[in-house]
């Protein structure tokens, strides 16, 4: 994606970054083809940054101008090539139980993989979305990692309300 800007607000968790991206989308009303991703920054100051990738240079200029006017520090480009997509074509349509084929046909997701499986899932495999589908960029493709669930269904690997580590002790 040639048109990308990154915003670093020092966020510490993915939920807050997801919320920030949805806020940007509500304010900017971007075209359907925009990608909004989260990126984990490691090192001395671990945090989550967000990137926005509109479809055109003109849209990028508008996004950048709005972010700067709102007081955000904006840098060009993405911090890495493996962003976790929150905003993408069709994300809002991925609700309830859908087949893998439906997920691929209505969204920007290129491929679904199943943890622990060498091959691709069947196109008629049911995927229970839980309204929370966060694919990641891998080798230039938007890939959704799923895992087997009850009754032969699949669920996205990332769940909407994860249990914090060590929650039971």
Coordinates of N, CA, C and O in Angstrom, one line a residue:
X1 N 0.8 -1.2 0.0 CA 0.0 0.0 0.0 C 0.9 1.2 0.0 O 1.6 1.5 1.0
X2 N 0.8 2.0 -1.0 CA 1.7 3.2 -1.1 C 1.3 4.4 -0.3 O 2.1 5.2 0.0
X3 N 0.0 4.4 0.1 CA -0.5 5.6 0.8 C -0.8 5.2 2.2 O -1.9 4.8 2.5
X4 N 0.1 5.5 3.1 CA 0.0 5.1 4.5 C 0.5 6.2 5.4 O 1.6 6.7 5.2
X5 N -0.2 6.4 6.5 CA 0.2 7.3 7.6 C 0.1 6.5 8.9 O -0.8 5.7 9.1
X6 N 1.0 6.9 9.8 CA 1.0 6.2 11.2 C 0.8 7.3 12.2 O 1.3 8.4 12.1
X7 N 0.0 6.9 13.2 CA -0.3 7.8 14.4 C 0.1 7.0 15.6 O -0.3 5.9 15.8
X8 N 1.0 7.7 16.4 CA 1.5 7.1 17.7 C 1.0 8.0 18.8 O 1.5 9.1 19.0
X9 N 0.0 7.4 19.5 CA -0.5 8.2 20.7 C -0.1 7.6 22.0 O -0.6 8.0 23.1
X10 N 0.8 6.6 21.9 CA 1.3 6.0 23.2 C 0.3 5.0 23.8 O 0.5 4.6 24.9
X11 N -0.6 4.5 23.0 CA -1.6 3.5 23.5 C -0.9 2.3 24.0 O 0.1 1.9 23.4
X12 N -1.5 1.6 25.0 CA -0.8 0.4 25.5 C -1.6 -0.9 25.3 O -1.1 -2.0 25.5
X13 N -2.8 -0.8 24.7 CA -3.6 -2.0 24.5 C -4.4 -2.0 23.1 O -4.7 -0.9 22.6
X14 N -4.7 -3.1 22.6 CA -5.3 -3.3 21.3 C -6.8 -2.7 21.3 O -7.2 -2.1 20.4
X15 N -7.5 -2.9 22.4 CA -8.9 -2.4 22.5 C -8.9 -0.9 22.3 O -9.8 -0.4 21.6
X16 N -8.0 -0.2 23.0 CA -8.0 1.3 22.9 C -7.6 1.7 21.4 O -8.1 2.6 20.9
X17 N -6.7 0.9 20.8 CA -6.3 1.2 19.5 C -7.4 0.9 18.5 O -7.7 1.7 17.6
X18 N -8.2 -0.1 18.7 CA -9.4 -0.4 17.9 C -10.3 0.7 18.0 O -10.9 1.2 17.0
X19 N -10.6 1.2 19.2 CA -11.5 2.3 19.4 C -11.0 3.6 18.7 O -11.8 4.3 18.1
X20 N -9.7 3.8 18.8 CA -9.2 5.0 18.1 C -9.4 4.9 16.6 O -9.8 5.9 16.0
X21 N -9.2 3.8 16.0 CA -9.4 3.6 14.6 C -10.9 3.8 14.2 O -11.2 4.4 13.2
X22 N -11.7 3.3 15.0 CA -13.2 3.4 14.8 C -13.6 4.9 14.9 O -14.4 5.4 14.1
X23 N -13.0 5.6 15.8 CA -13.2 7.0 16.0 C -12.8 7.8 14.8 O -13.5 8.6 14.2
X24 N -11.6 7.5 14.3 CA -11.1 8.1 13.1 C -12.0 7.8 11.9 O -12.3 8.7 11.2
X25 N -12.5 6.6 11.8 CA -13.4 6.3 10.7 C -14.7 7.1 10.8 O -15.2 7.5 9.8
X26 N -15.2 7.2 12.0 CA -16.5 7.9 12.2 C -16.3 9.4 11.8 O -17.2 10.0 11.2
X27 N -15.2 10.0 12.2 CA -14.9 11.4 11.9 C -14.5 11.7 10.5 O -15.0 12.6 9.9
X28 N -13.7 10.8 9.9 CA -13.2 11.0 8.5 C -14.2 10.5 7.4 O -14.1 10.9 6.3
X29 N -15.1 9.5 7.8 CA -16.0 8.9 6.8 C -15.2 8.5 5.6 O -15.5 8.9 4.5
X30 N -14.1 7.7 5.7 CA -13.3 7.3 4.6 C -14.0 6.4 3.6 O -15.0 5.8 3.9
X31 N -13.4 6.3 2.4 CA -14.0 5.4 1.4 C -13.9 4.0 1.9 O -13.1 3.7 2.8
X32 N -14.7 3.1 1.4 CA -14.8 1.7 1.8 C -13.5 1.0 1.7 O -13.2 0.1 2.4
X33 N -12.6 1.4 0.8 CA -11.3 0.7 0.6 C -10.2 1.1 1.6 O -9.1 0.6 1.4
X34 N -10.5 1.9 2.6 CA -9.4 2.3 3.5 C -9.1 1.1 4.4 O -9.9 0.3 4.8
X35 N -7.8 1.0 4.8 CA -7.4 0.0 5.8 C -6.9 0.8 7.0 O -6.2 1.8 6.9
X36 N -7.3 0.3 8.2 CA -6.9 0.9 9.4 C -6.3 -0.3 10.2 O -7.0 -1.3 10.5
X37 N -5.1 -0.2 10.6 CA -4.4 -1.3 11.3 C -3.7 -0.9 12.6 O -3.4 0.3 12.8
X38 N -3.6 -1.9 13.4 CA -2.8 -1.7 14.6 C -1.5 -2.4 14.5 O -1.3 -3.4 13.7
X39 N -0.4 -1.9 15.1 CA 0.9 -2.4 15.0 C 1.5 -2.4 16.4 O 1.5 -1.4 17.1
X40 N 2.1 -3.5 16.8 CA 2.8 -3.6 18.1 C 4.2 -3.0 18.0 O 5.0 -3.5 17.1
X41 N 4.6 -2.1 18.8 CA 5.9 -1.5 18.8 C 6.6 -2.0 20.0 O 6.2 -1.8 21.2
X42 N 7.7 -2.7 19.9 CA 8.5 -3.3 21.0 C 9.6 -2.4 21.3 O 9.8 -1.4 20.7
X43 N 10.4 -2.8 22.3 CA 11.6 -2.0 22.6 C 11.5 -1.3 23.9 O 10.7 -1.7 24.8
X44 N 12.1 -0.2 24.0 CA 12.2 0.5 25.3 C 10.9 1.0 25.8 O 10.6 1.1 27.0
X45 N 10.0 1.4 24.8 CA 8.7 1.9 25.2 C 7.6 1.1 24.4 O 7.1 1.6 23.4
X46 N 7.2 -0.1 24.9 CA 6.3 -0.9 24.1 C 4.9 -0.1 24.1 O 4.5 0.5 25.0
X47 N 4.3 -0.2 22.9 CA 3.0 0.4 22.7 C 2.3 -0.1 21.4 O 2.9 -0.9 20.7
X48 N 1.1 0.4 21.2 CA 0.4 0.1 20.0 C 0.2 1.4 19.2 O -0.3 2.3 19.7
X49 N 0.6 1.3 17.9 CA 0.4 2.5 17.0 C -0.7 2.1 16.0 O -0.9 0.9 15.8
X50 N -1.3 3.0 15.3 CA -2.3 2.7 14.3 C -1.8 3.3 13.0 O -1.1 4.4 13.0
X51 N -2.2 2.7 11.9 CA -1.9 3.2 10.6 C -3.2 3.3 9.8 O -4.1 2.5 10.0
X52 N -3.3 4.2 8.9 CA -4.4 4.4 8.0 C -3.9 4.4 6.6 O -2.9 5.1 6.3
X53 N -4.5 3.6 5.7 CA -4.1 3.5 4.3 C -5.3 3.7 3.4 O -6.0 2.7 3.1
X54 N -5.5 4.9 3.0 CA -6.6 5.2 2.0 C -6.1 4.7 0.6 O -5.0 4.4 0.4
X55 N -7.1 4.8 -0.3 CA -6.8 4.2 -1.7 C -6.0 5.2 -2.6 O -5.4 4.7 -3.5
X56 N -6.0 6.5 -2.3 CA -5.4 7.4 -3.2 C -4.6 8.4 -2.5 O -4.7 8.7 -1.3
X57 N -3.7 9.1 -3.2 CA -2.9 10.2 -2.7 C -3.7 11.3 -2.2 O -3.4 11.9 -1.1
X58 N -4.8 11.7 -2.9 CA -5.7 12.8 -2.5 C -6.3 12.4 -1.1 O -6.4 13.3 -0.3
X59 N -6.8 11.2 -1.0 CA -7.4 10.8 0.3 C -6.4 10.8 1.4 O -6.7 11.2 2.5
X60 N -5.2 10.4 1.1 CA -4.1 10.4 2.1 C -3.8 11.8 2.6 O -3.7 12.1 3.8
X61 N -3.8 12.8 1.6 CA -3.6 14.2 2.0 C -4.7 14.7 2.9 O -4.4 15.4 3.9
X62 N -5.9 14.3 2.6 CA -7.1 14.7 3.4 C -7.0 14.1 4.8 O -7.2 14.8 5.8
X63 N -6.6 12.8 4.9 CA -6.5 12.1 6.2 C -5.4 12.8 7.0 O -5.6 13.1 8.2
X64 N -4.3 13.0 6.4 CA -3.1 13.6 7.1 C -3.5 15.0 7.6 O -3.2 15.3 8.8
X65 N -4.1 15.8 6.8 CA -4.5 17.1 7.2 C -5.5 17.1 8.3 O -5.4 17.9 9.3
X66 N -6.5 16.2 8.3 CA -7.4 16.1 9.4 C -6.7 15.7 10.7 O -7.0 16.3 11.8
X67 N -5.9 14.7 10.6 CA -5.2 14.2 11.8 C -4.3 15.3 12.4 O -4.3 15.5 13.6
X68 N -3.6 16.0 11.6 CA -2.7 17.1 12.1 C -3.6 18.2 12.7 O -3.3 18.7 13.8
X69 N -4.7 18.5 12.1 CA -5.6 19.6 12.6 C -6.2 19.2 13.9 O -6.5 20.0 14.8
X70 N -6.3 17.8 14.2 CA -6.9 17.3 15.4 C -5.8 17.2 16.5 O -6.0 16.8 17.6
X71 N -4.5 17.5 16.1 CA -3.4 17.5 17.1 C -2.6 16.3 17.2 O -1.8 16.1 18.0
X72 N -2.8 15.3 16.2 CA -2.1 14.1 16.2 C -0.7 14.3 15.5 O -0.7 15.0 14.5
X73 N 0.3 13.6 16.0 CA 1.6 13.5 15.3 C 1.5 12.4 14.2 O 1.1 11.3 14.6
X74 N 1.7 12.7 13.0 CA 1.6 11.8 11.9 C 2.9 11.6 11.2 O 3.6 12.6 11.0
X75 N 3.2 10.3 11.0 CA 4.4 10.0 10.2 C 4.0 9.3 8.9 O 3.0 8.6 8.9
X76 N 4.8 9.4 7.9 CA 4.5 8.6 6.7 C 4.9 7.2 6.7 O 5.8 6.8 7.4
X77 N 4.2 6.3 6.1 CA 4.5 4.9 6.0 C 3.9 4.2 7.2 O 3.4 4.7 8.2
X78 N 4.0 2.8 7.1 CA 3.6 1.9 8.2 C 4.8 1.5 9.0 O 5.9 1.4 8.4
X79 N 4.7 1.3 10.2 CA 5.8 0.9 11.1 C 6.3 -0.5 10.8 O 7.5 -0.9 11.1
X80 N 5.5 -1.4 10.1 CA 5.9 -2.7 9.8 C 4.9 -3.2 8.7 O 4.0 -2.6 8.4
X81 N 5.2 -4.4 8.2 CA 4.3 -5.0 7.1 C 3.3 -6.0 7.7 O 2.7 -6.7 6.9
X82 N 3.1 -6.1 9.0 CA 2.3 -7.2 9.5 C 1.1 -6.6 10.4 O 0.8 -7.2 11.4
X83 N 0.6 -5.5 10.0 CA -0.5 -4.9 10.8 C -1.7 -5.8 10.9 O -2.0 -6.6 10.1
X84 N -2.4 -5.5 12.0 CA -3.6 -6.2 12.3 C -4.8 -5.3 11.9 O -4.9 -4.2 12.4
X85 N -5.6 -5.8 10.9 CA -6.6 -4.9 10.3 C -7.8 -4.8 11.2 O -8.4 -5.9 11.6
X86 N -8.3 -3.6 11.4 CA -9.5 -3.3 12.1 C -10.5 -2.7 11.1 O -11.7 -3.1 11.1
X87 N -10.0 -1.8 10.3 CA -10.9 -1.2 9.2 C -10.4 -1.8 7.9 O -9.2 -1.7 7.6
X88 N -11.4 -2.4 7.2 CA -11.1 -2.9 5.9 C -12.4 -3.2 5.2 O -13.5 -3.2 5.8
X89 N -12.4 -3.3 3.9 CA -13.6 -3.5 3.1 C -14.3 -4.7 3.6 O -13.8 -5.8 3.8
X90 N -15.6 -4.5 3.9 CA -16.5 -5.6 4.4 C -16.4 -5.9 5.9 O -17.1 -6.8 6.3
X91 N -15.6 -5.3 6.6 CA -15.4 -5.6 8.0 C -16.8 -5.6 8.8 O -17.1 -6.4 9.6
X92 N -17.6 -4.6 8.5 CA -18.9 -4.4 9.1 C -19.9 -5.5 8.7 O -20.9 -5.6 9.4
X93 N -19.6 -6.2 7.7 CA -20.5 -7.3 7.2 C -20.3 -8.6 7.9 O -21.1 -9.5 7.7
X94 N -19.2 -8.7 8.5 CA -18.8 -10.0 9.1 C -19.4 -10.2 10.5 O -18.8 -10.0 11.5
X95 N -20.6 -10.6 10.5 CA -21.4 -10.8 11.7 C -22.1 -12.2 11.7 O -22.4 -12.7 10.7
X96 N -22.2 -12.7 12.9 CA -22.9 -14.0 13.0 C -22.0 -15.2 12.5 O -20.8 -15.1 12.4
X97 N -22.7 -16.2 12.0 CA -22.0 -17.3 11.4 C -22.1 -17.2 9.9 O -23.2 -17.0 9.3
X98 N -21.0 -17.3 9.2 CA -20.8 -17.2 7.8 C -19.9 -18.4 7.3 O -19.1 -18.9 8.1
X99 N -20.0 -18.7 6.1 CA -19.1 -19.7 5.5 C -17.8 -19.0 5.2 O -17.7 -17.8 5.0
X100 N -16.7 -19.7 5.1 CA -15.4 -19.2 4.7 C -15.6 -18.5 3.4 O -15.0 -17.4 3.2
X101 N -16.3 -19.1 2.5 CA -16.5 -18.5 1.1 C -17.2 -17.2 1.2 O -16.8 -16.2 0.5
X102 N -18.2 -17.0 2.1 CA -18.9 -15.7 2.3 C -17.9 -14.7 2.8 O -17.9 -13.5 2.4
X103 N -17.1 -15.1 3.8 CA -16.2 -14.1 4.4 C -15.2 -13.6 3.3 O -15.0 -12.4 3.2
X104 N -14.7 -14.5 2.5 CA -13.8 -14.1 1.4 C -14.4 -13.3 0.3 O -13.8 -12.4 -0.2
X105 N -15.7 -13.5 0.1 CA -16.4 -12.8 -1.0 C -16.9 -11.4 -0.6 O -16.9 -10.5 -1.5
X106 N -17.2 -11.2 0.7 CA -17.7 -9.9 1.1 C -16.7 -9.0 1.7 O -17.0 -7.8 2.0
X107 N -15.5 -9.5 1.9 CA -14.5 -8.7 2.6 C -13.2 -8.6 1.9 O -13.0 -9.3 0.9
X108 N -12.3 -7.8 2.4 CA -10.9 -7.7 1.8 C -10.0 -8.9 2.2 O -8.9 -8.9 1.8
X109 N -10.5 -9.8 3.0 CA -9.7 -10.9 3.5 C -9.4 -11.8 2.3 O -10.3 -12.2 1.5
X110 N -8.1 -12.1 2.1 CA -7.6 -12.9 1.0 C -7.6 -14.4 1.3 O -7.8 -15.2 0.4
X111 N -7.4 -14.7 2.5 CA -7.2 -16.1 2.9 C -7.6 -16.4 4.3 O -7.4 -15.5 5.2
X112 N -8.1 -17.6 4.6 CA -8.3 -18.0 6.0 C -7.4 -19.2 6.2 O -7.4 -20.1 5.4
X113 N -6.7 -19.2 7.4 CA -5.9 -20.3 7.8 C -6.5 -20.9 9.1 O -7.2 -20.2 9.8
X114 N -6.2 -22.2 9.4 CA -6.7 -22.8 10.6 C -5.5 -23.2 11.4 O -4.6 -24.0 10.9
X115 N -5.4 -22.8 12.6 CA -4.2 -23.1 13.5 C -4.2 -24.7 13.6 O -5.2 -25.3 13.8
X116 N -3.0 -25.2 13.5 CA -2.8 -26.6 13.6 C -3.1 -27.4 12.3 O -3.1 -28.6 12.4
X117 N -3.5 -26.7 11.3 CA -3.9 -27.4 10.0 C -2.9 -27.0 8.9 O -2.7 -25.8 8.8
X118 N -2.5 -27.9 8.1 CA -1.6 -27.6 7.0 C -2.3 -27.0 5.8 O -1.7 -26.2 5.1
X119 N -3.5 -27.4 5.6 CA -4.2 -26.9 4.4 C -5.2 -25.8 4.7 O -5.3 -25.3 5.8
X120 N -5.9 -25.3 3.7 CA -6.9 -24.3 3.8 C -8.2 -25.0 4.3 O -8.5 -26.1 4.0
X121 N -9.0 -24.2 5.0 CA -10.3 -24.8 5.4 C -11.2 -24.9 4.1 O -11.0 -24.2 3.1
X122 N -12.2 -25.8 4.2 CA -13.2 -25.9 3.1 C -14.0 -24.6 3.0 O -14.2 -23.9 4.0
X123 N -14.3 -24.2 1.8 CA -15.1 -23.0 1.6 C -16.4 -23.0 2.3 O -17.0 -22.0 2.6
X124 N -17.0 -24.2 2.5 CA -18.3 -24.3 3.1 C -18.2 -24.4 4.6 O -19.2 -24.6 5.3
X125 N -17.0 -24.3 5.2 CA -16.8 -24.4 6.6 C -17.5 -23.2 7.3 O -17.2 -22.0 6.9
X126 N -18.3 -23.4 8.3 CA -18.9 -22.3 9.0 C -17.9 -21.6 10.0 O -17.2 -22.2 10.7
X127 N -17.9 -20.3 9.9 CA -17.1 -19.4 10.8 C -18.0 -18.6 11.6 O -18.7 -17.8 11.1
X128 N -17.9 -18.7 12.9 CA -18.6 -18.0 13.9 C -17.8 -16.7 14.2 O -16.8 -16.8 14.9
X129 N -18.2 -15.6 13.7 CA -17.4 -14.4 13.8 C -17.4 -13.7 15.1 O -16.4 -13.0 15.4
X130 N -18.4 -13.8 15.9 CA -18.5 -13.1 17.2 C -18.4 -11.6 16.9 O -18.1 -10.8 17.9
X131 N -18.6 -11.1 15.7 CA -18.6 -9.7 15.4 C -17.2 -9.1 15.6 O -17.0 -7.9 15.7
X132 N -16.2 -9.9 15.6 CA -14.8 -9.5 15.9 C -13.8 -10.3 15.0 O -13.4 -11.3 15.3
X133 N -13.5 -9.7 13.8 CA -12.7 -10.4 12.9 C -11.5 -9.5 12.6 O -11.6 -8.4 12.0
X134 N -10.3 -9.9 13.0 CA -9.1 -9.1 12.9 C -8.0 -9.9 12.1 O -7.1 -10.5 12.7
X135 N -8.1 -9.8 10.8 CA -7.0 -10.5 10.0 C -5.7 -9.7 10.1 O -5.7 -8.5 10.6
X136 N -4.6 -10.3 9.7 CA -3.3 -9.6 9.7 C -2.7 -9.7 8.3 O -2.9 -10.7 7.6
X137 N -1.9 -8.7 8.0 CA -1.1 -8.7 6.8 C 0.0 -9.7 6.9 O 0.8 -9.7 7.9
X138 N 0.1 -10.6 5.9 CA 1.2 -11.6 5.8 C 1.6 -11.7 4.4 O 0.8 -12.2 3.5
X139 N 2.8 -11.3 4.1 CA 3.3 -11.5 2.7 C 2.4 -10.7 1.7 O 2.2 -11.2 0.6
X140 N 1.9 -9.6 2.1 CA 1.0 -8.8 1.1 C -0.4 -9.3 1.0 O -1.2 -8.7 0.2
X141 N -0.8 -10.3 1.8 CA -2.2 -10.8 1.8 C -2.8 -10.5 3.2 O -2.1 -10.5 4.2
X142 N -4.1 -10.3 3.2 CA -4.8 -10.1 4.5 C -5.3 -11.5 4.8 O -6.2 -12.1 4.2
X143 N -4.8 -12.0 5.9 CA -5.0 -13.4 6.3 C -5.7 -13.5 7.7 O -5.2 -12.9 8.7
X144 N -6.8 -14.2 7.7 CA -7.5 -14.4 9.0 C -7.1 -15.8 9.6 O -7.3 -16.8 8.9
X145 N -6.5 -15.7 10.8 CA -6.2 -17.0 11.5 C -7.4 -17.4 12.3 O -8.0 -16.6 13.0
X146 N -7.9 -18.6 12.1 CA -9.0 -19.2 12.8 C -8.6 -20.5 13.5 O -7.5 -21.0 13.3
X147 N -9.5 -20.9 14.4 CA -9.2 -22.2 15.1 C -10.5 -23.0 15.2 O -11.6 -22.4 15.1
X148 N -10.3 -24.3 15.3 CA -11.5 -25.2 15.4 C -12.3 -24.9 16.6 O -11.8 -24.5 17.7
X149 N -13.6 -25.0 16.5 CA -14.5 -24.8 17.6 C -15.6 -25.9 17.7 O -15.5 -26.8 16.9
X150 N -16.5 -25.8 18.6 CA -17.5 -26.8 18.8 C -18.4 -27.0 17.5 O -18.7 -26.1 16.8
X151 N -18.7 -28.3 17.3 CA -19.6 -28.6 16.2 C -19.1 -28.4 14.8 O -19.8 -28.2 13.9
X152 N -17.8 -28.5 14.7 CA -17.1 -28.4 13.4 C -17.1 -27.0 12.8 O -16.8 -26.8 11.7
X153 N -17.3 -26.0 13.7 CA -17.2 -24.6 13.2 C -15.8 -24.1 13.4 O -14.9 -24.8 14.1
X154 N -15.6 -22.9 12.9 CA -14.3 -22.2 13.1 C -14.6 -20.9 13.8 O -15.8 -20.4 13.7
X155 N -13.7 -20.4 14.6 CA -13.8 -19.0 15.2 C -12.5 -18.3 14.9 O -11.4 -18.9 14.8
X156 N -12.5 -17.0 14.8 CA -11.3 -16.2 14.7 C -10.4 -16.5 15.9 O -10.9 -16.7 17.0
X157 N -9.1 -16.5 15.6 CA -8.1 -16.8 16.7 C -8.2 -15.7 17.8 O -8.2 -16.0 19.0
X158 N -8.4 -14.5 17.4 CA -8.5 -13.4 18.3 C -9.9 -13.2 18.8 O -10.8 -13.1 17.9
X159 N -10.2 -13.3 20.1 CA -11.5 -13.2 20.6 C -11.8 -11.8 21.1 O -10.8 -11.1 21.4
X160 N -13.0 -11.3 21.1 CA -13.3 -9.9 21.4 C -13.0 -9.6 22.9 O -12.7 -8.5 23.2
X161 N -13.2 -10.5 23.8 CA -13.0 -10.3 25.2 C -12.0 -11.3 25.8 O -12.4 -12.2 26.5
X162 N -10.7 -11.1 25.5 CA -9.7 -12.1 26.0 C -9.6 -12.1 27.5 O -9.7 -11.1 28.1
X163 N -9.3 -13.3 28.0 CA -9.1 -13.4 29.5 C -7.7 -13.0 29.7 O -6.7 -13.5 29.1
X164 N -7.5 -12.1 30.6 CA -6.1 -11.6 30.9 C -5.2 -12.8 31.4 O -5.8 -13.7 32.1
X165 N -4.0 -12.7 31.1 CA -3.1 -13.7 31.6 C -3.1 -13.8 33.1 O -3.1 -12.7 33.8
X166 N -3.1 -15.0 33.7 CA -3.0 -15.1 35.1 C -4.3 -14.6 35.8 O -4.3 -14.2 37.0
X167 N -5.4 -14.6 35.1 CA -6.7 -14.0 35.7 C -7.2 -14.9 36.9 O -7.9 -14.4 37.7
X168 N -6.8 -16.1 36.9 CA -7.3 -17.0 38.0 C -6.4 -17.1 39.2 O -6.7 -17.9 40.0
X169 N -5.3 -16.4 39.2 CA -4.5 -16.5 40.4 C -3.7 -15.2 40.6 O -3.8 -14.2 40.0

